[in-house]
């Protein structure tokens, strides 16, 4: 087996660049024409085409969750062309009351991201959710609170 | 049993007023402070509070379906305070290709609306869907097409 | 308007017969060849064809919920051929711990049943659920507990 | 980076052993006390605890799909403790008509499996589905056909 061309360090650096918000750093790891597929059946789901669309999605997630999202890394796997990273994702919707437990307002899921790399950059990414977490994700990104009220998206 | 205070004719007139788009007619049957609950887990679901919010929902449905929605009435039931009407609803999303069959783009469901009346006006309405039509409704009102592309909402 | 041929009393008697478990009483209100459509996407969903199949479904519900189901009647509507009854349904799965709040184990939904009558008997029935109660129903009738463990069906 | 302790060849051999049906081969790669988590909200979902339970799940899948399941391998990734394999899964339910397109009867999804290894054997496995494939999976493993009829599970 040859040395993996994608390294764990690259995957970590790619995610770190997103956290930095520095366009130059982001451009180093995420291809301008990349596509990203958000899993599930909810307002945020589907293909985001182009890095700007992907970053817009990330920004929207941050807004809707009031920057509460935490992705705890469990493991990273790589080979010549792909990487997968497994994470434990937690967050709450902006405006969630302290101690809220409704699945419409708080999220706690285990996730995998599959990234495809070319020339040191991510050209495609797709997420998927373990267990019945997709139902949780669908509820969390909906505009519903636990009483069926519509909250701003 | 007393004569029902809500009549089939009132229910028909209430829906006809919505079709007319005439604010005076609409105000005759739909209370200013009415609430409406759209079933399912999708972008249009949840409580609409106030007649304006309800009419905004109706308008949005018309836009997203390019006015293709057809509600075929099956039966109407009434009593002193409530009415239920059963309909066969069909429509397609704006931009759907001719002959499209994807559940993300075409809808064919059987529905019940439960209306609560007070002083001759609807003060509350709630919809519900028969069979597995809720899955269909969730897909139809999503921003996804059959390939997972995001279409404008 | 003619006097409704289906009466509120008949609807109440039909449900009461199910509670009685008396085959003669049940046969008085539920046609041998009746069909029943359970809403949602879960193990109990779909068409039950024939009164025996319907009663089997009712029996299965009782078992899985350890007879905890309570249907609080909100209103009944009738006309010449149909009835609708609106209920608030609560129950818990057999084996649910005291104070359990997981939607996989406890249920609290508002429901409508639409019954079609012929010659004094129900020949068809269909349920539908208000709000996002269909997601709740799908979780409740699954074989999953709140941790994703498979419990007996 | 050290040489991965889990190899692509091991992952391939583990899946091949399942295909062989040879208990000795299977026991070589799948730990007796392994757990397996099937994603989604449907009759097959949840944790299978113990290799026998996992094999029972595999057998049930084969029965319900009349051995039509095809898993096309896209890529395999490994590291010291884990492997992920990405597959394109297609199949149809037993009894599906030729040319059937209903999502209740035919399946076409992209999937990831995450395996955890210890001493050369899989001790835990979890699946997850890309895009809106979880809705497809929920429909496919239901007892519903495209008309809401209940088919044997």
PDB file of C-alpha atoms in Angstrom, chain A residues 1 35 37 45 54 59 70 83-84 90 92 95 108 116-117 120 123 131 135 151 153:
ATOM      1  CA  UNK A   1       0.000   0.000   0.000  1.00  0.00           C
ATOM      2  CA  UNK A  35     -19.965  20.592  -4.144  1.00  0.00           C
ATOM      3  CA  UNK A  37     -24.401  17.464   0.027  1.00  0.00           C
ATOM      4  CA  UNK A  45     -30.595  19.738   2.917  1.00  0.00           C
ATOM      5  CA  UNK A  54     -20.964  25.875   0.872  1.00  0.00           C
ATOM      6  CA  UNK A  59     -22.677  30.669   7.897  1.00  0.00           C
ATOM      7  CA  UNK A  70     -19.585  21.761  18.598  1.00  0.00           C
ATOM      8  CA  UNK A  83     -11.116  11.169   3.631  1.00  0.00           C
ATOM      9  CA  UNK A  84     -13.815  10.376   6.152  1.00  0.00           C
ATOM     10  CA  UNK A  90     -24.058  19.031  19.373  1.00  0.00           C
ATOM     11  CA  UNK A  92     -28.927  24.278  20.018  1.00  0.00           C
ATOM     12  CA  UNK A  95     -33.228  31.351  21.211  1.00  0.00           C
ATOM     13  CA  UNK A 108     -26.969  15.526  19.525  1.00  0.00           C
ATOM     14  CA  UNK A 116     -13.090  13.799  -2.038  1.00  0.00           C
ATOM     15  CA  UNK A 117      -9.726  15.437  -2.646  1.00  0.00           C
ATOM     16  CA  UNK A 120      -4.675  18.904  -2.159  1.00  0.00           C
ATOM     17  CA  UNK A 123     -13.704  18.983  -4.455  1.00  0.00           C
ATOM     18  CA  UNK A 131     -28.780   5.746  13.960  1.00  0.00           C
ATOM     19  CA  UNK A 135     -35.030  12.356  12.087  1.00  0.00           C
ATOM     20  CA  UNK A 151     -39.569  30.467  14.324  1.00  0.00           C
ATOM     21  CA  UNK A 153     -35.159  30.782   9.555  1.00  0.00           C
TER      22      UNK A 153
END
